[in-house]
């Protein structure tokens, strides 16, 4: 199963990073957002083309107030 | 001056802990700071997306630069990945590198910190490591190419001030890069002391954000940093055990022996 921010999802193998972002209510223009798949950064330019493996761990992060 | 970027303000502000974004915006304005820290966390956890969007708006409207941190990372690997994500999210090479070794004290993990710093410097980052008040570790971090060192005064959010002022002064002597006192600042006098000890700047987060009046405290910190810098430049008098009269003793009158007390 593909995990998005630690939770199971209906994202399927072969879906793109952008598809995972869409599930979280984000789009390709989202500011201050970064994505890692299996611990590797996926640059914004690759969001639409990077297709996910069936056991991918996707982390979608954005700005939060912090020290 | 850090990594060729000249800043007028010697106060760095943490954005965490403010009761509202409005207070954060006001505190940024009165503090005069030019660099604020921001963290990266999972989307969908802790605060809705709109609020996070407005955090970016607040920072953009304030005209200040972002300094992303790697807060919460406990291994070099996590910190390096987080730094790379921050570079992607915020389009900056600057990173406040935190690698924590203990959950209760949030003290830095020295070996992991050095490892992460080395990797990020090699990767072209401008690395500002949150470090212990150990002059030797600070020198090692500077030697591998960190753009500044950020020694703690005391644990993050503790408000305990500068527990080892002698080490902070030694760090100032040990490195040629800027020294930014980070963590532990509780009130304005702590920030002034940091500057008097030779620090180039002070980072304050909880001290301002969690003060009863964050905006007033931001103003106080600004004045304290300026006051401490001026005092450092002015050269303080040495500490002495006994008094040194500030009024000349020559010309003291002699009133003779008095039999009765003055009534």
XYZ file of C-alpha atoms in Angstrom, chain B residues 10-261:
252
model
C 21.056 41.271 15.089
C 17.873 39.657 16.298
C 16.499 36.456 14.739
C 12.938 35.524 15.497
C 11.391 32.091 15.827
C 7.815 31.904 14.551
C 6.744 29.049 16.849
C 4.468 29.480 19.831
C 2.735 32.741 18.937
C -0.906 32.772 20.034
C -1.945 34.161 16.640
C -0.526 35.069 13.254
C -1.530 38.687 13.896
C 0.703 38.822 16.964
C 3.479 37.149 14.995
C 3.204 39.804 12.285
C 3.277 42.598 14.850
C 6.209 41.072 16.710
C 8.195 40.735 13.475
C 7.502 44.393 12.694
C 8.540 45.830 16.066
C 11.512 43.464 16.470
C 13.135 44.830 13.325
C 14.364 41.306 12.541
C 15.188 40.294 8.978
C 15.345 36.540 9.388
C 12.657 34.287 10.876
C 12.709 30.553 11.384
C 10.040 28.222 10.082
C 9.572 24.471 10.375
C 8.383 21.783 7.949
C 5.672 19.391 9.015
C 3.290 16.938 7.366
C 0.380 18.500 5.548
C -2.842 17.531 7.301
C -1.331 17.552 10.783
C -1.535 20.397 13.275
C -3.323 23.365 11.812
C -5.162 23.606 8.541
C -3.533 24.432 5.249
C -5.059 27.882 5.075
C -3.281 28.891 8.278
C 0.013 27.578 6.945
C -0.559 29.510 3.760
C -1.064 32.626 5.790
C 2.176 31.978 7.684
C 3.923 32.301 4.337
C 1.859 35.441 3.654
C 2.800 36.983 6.998
C 6.461 36.380 6.316
C 6.226 37.679 2.760
C 4.306 40.794 3.793
C 6.825 41.495 6.551
C 9.581 41.453 3.931
C 11.759 39.140 6.010
C 13.760 36.141 4.865
C 12.969 32.593 5.884
C 15.373 30.411 7.793
C 13.956 26.885 7.688
C 14.937 24.567 10.507
C 15.238 20.822 10.930
C 13.550 20.856 14.332
C 12.597 17.446 15.642
C 15.155 15.518 13.609
C 17.097 13.010 15.697
C 19.449 11.595 13.088
C 21.780 13.137 10.539
C 19.862 11.365 7.784
C 16.493 12.862 8.786
C 18.030 16.309 9.140
C 19.674 16.135 5.706
C 16.441 15.021 4.014
C 14.480 17.728 5.849
C 17.010 20.349 4.775
C 16.678 19.250 1.144
C 12.893 19.428 1.425
C 13.148 22.900 2.951
C 15.325 24.026 0.057
C 12.652 22.756 -2.303
C 9.726 24.246 -0.363
C 11.174 27.665 0.387
C 13.751 28.137 -2.372
C 16.567 28.919 0.053
C 19.921 27.256 0.695
C 19.917 28.493 4.271
C 19.202 25.938 6.951
C 19.124 26.122 10.717
C 20.429 22.643 11.395
C 19.053 20.954 14.493
C 19.834 17.340 15.300
C 18.399 16.512 18.682
C 19.867 13.808 20.892
C 17.486 13.774 23.827
C 13.757 14.337 23.949
C 13.634 15.795 27.452
C 16.376 18.377 27.135
C 16.346 18.748 23.337
C 20.111 19.005 23.525
C 22.026 18.564 20.254
C 23.509 15.204 19.301
C 27.093 16.252 18.576
C 28.285 13.387 16.315
C 25.060 13.380 14.268
C 25.158 17.177 14.040
C 28.703 17.166 12.674
C 27.840 14.451 10.167
C 24.760 16.291 8.922
C 26.586 19.616 8.782
C 29.372 18.121 6.697
C 26.954 16.591 4.221
C 24.882 19.757 3.878
C 27.927 22.003 3.463
C 29.128 19.661 0.695
C 25.668 19.922 -0.832
C 25.942 23.712 -1.053
C 23.816 24.685 1.913
C 24.437 27.701 4.119
C 24.457 25.780 7.388
C 23.678 27.412 10.730
C 23.943 24.634 13.303
C 22.201 24.687 16.667
C 24.971 23.446 18.920
C 25.937 22.987 22.543
C 27.976 25.632 24.327
C 31.116 23.558 23.695
C 33.855 25.698 22.101
C 35.576 22.656 20.602
C 32.441 21.453 18.830
C 31.757 24.999 17.654
C 35.237 25.152 16.160
C 34.786 21.810 14.438
C 31.507 23.033 12.921
C 33.146 26.231 11.721
C 36.113 24.273 10.340
C 33.914 22.088 8.148
C 32.353 25.183 6.614
C 29.283 26.177 8.612
C 28.346 29.796 7.930
C 27.729 30.535 11.616
C 27.380 28.664 14.885
C 24.333 28.855 17.112
C 25.271 27.767 20.632
C 22.555 27.341 23.207
C 22.389 29.423 26.354
C 20.268 26.725 28.014
C 17.713 24.175 26.756
C 15.167 25.242 24.136
C 12.188 27.021 25.648
C 13.590 26.760 29.180
C 14.014 30.493 29.660
C 17.040 29.739 31.840
C 19.218 32.300 30.118
C 22.938 31.733 29.572
C 24.042 29.029 31.967
C 27.704 29.077 30.973
C 28.669 32.592 29.924
C 32.362 31.664 30.021
C 31.854 29.055 27.303
C 29.920 31.491 25.122
C 32.826 33.944 25.399
C 35.246 31.096 24.569
C 33.190 30.176 21.495
C 33.476 33.776 20.339
C 37.260 33.416 20.567
C 37.299 29.952 19.004
C 35.599 30.687 15.662
C 35.812 33.306 12.942
C 32.213 32.843 11.772
C 29.286 34.702 13.367
C 28.067 33.401 16.728
C 24.302 33.509 17.201
C 23.098 32.768 20.719
C 20.224 30.344 20.303
C 17.873 28.833 22.861
C 17.350 29.574 26.501
C 16.798 33.307 26.271
C 14.138 34.168 28.841
C 14.048 37.928 28.890
C 15.774 41.032 27.582
C 18.739 40.943 29.974
C 19.699 37.480 28.647
C 19.856 38.879 25.120
C 21.920 41.849 26.280
C 24.329 39.500 28.077
C 24.750 37.412 24.924
C 25.813 40.497 23.010
C 28.083 41.651 25.838
C 29.803 38.254 25.712
C 30.627 38.878 22.069
C 27.824 37.156 20.196
C 27.000 38.671 16.814
C 23.280 38.085 17.096
C 20.595 36.526 19.251
C 17.810 34.179 18.272
C 14.643 34.402 20.356
C 11.543 32.297 19.944
C 9.659 31.194 23.056
C 10.907 34.193 25.042
C 8.928 36.443 22.727
C 6.138 34.179 21.489
C 5.146 32.921 24.937
C 5.604 36.187 26.830
C 2.409 37.638 28.248
C 2.762 40.493 25.766
C 4.761 39.120 22.814
C 4.857 42.443 20.958
C 6.227 44.338 23.971
C 8.814 41.585 24.505
C 9.859 41.768 20.853
C 10.479 45.465 21.338
C 12.413 44.782 24.561
C 14.600 42.175 22.824
C 15.405 44.599 20.036
C 16.502 47.255 22.532
C 18.443 44.685 24.585
C 20.392 43.429 21.581
C 21.256 46.991 20.597
C 22.174 47.876 24.196
C 24.332 44.781 24.629
C 26.190 45.445 21.390
C 26.855 49.050 22.388
C 28.052 47.950 25.834
C 30.349 45.353 24.278
C 31.877 48.032 22.089
C 32.116 50.475 24.989
C 34.243 48.087 27.047
C 32.919 47.305 30.499
C 34.876 47.957 33.702
C 36.544 44.953 35.320
C 34.766 43.250 38.216
C 36.377 43.893 41.625
C 35.662 42.556 45.081
C 36.104 45.902 46.831
C 34.712 49.313 46.112
C 36.480 51.848 43.976
C 35.215 55.345 44.870
C 33.610 57.172 42.020
C 34.012 60.497 43.832
C 37.545 61.839 44.434
C 38.793 61.654 48.051
C 41.007 64.712 47.741
C 39.388 67.822 49.184
C 37.327 65.998 51.822
C 36.610 68.481 54.653
C 37.555 67.773 58.299
C 34.773 68.568 60.744
C 36.719 67.633 63.874
C 35.618 65.232 66.625
C 31.929 65.272 67.351
C 30.848 64.477 70.898
C 27.160 64.284 70.288
C 25.368 62.716 67.358
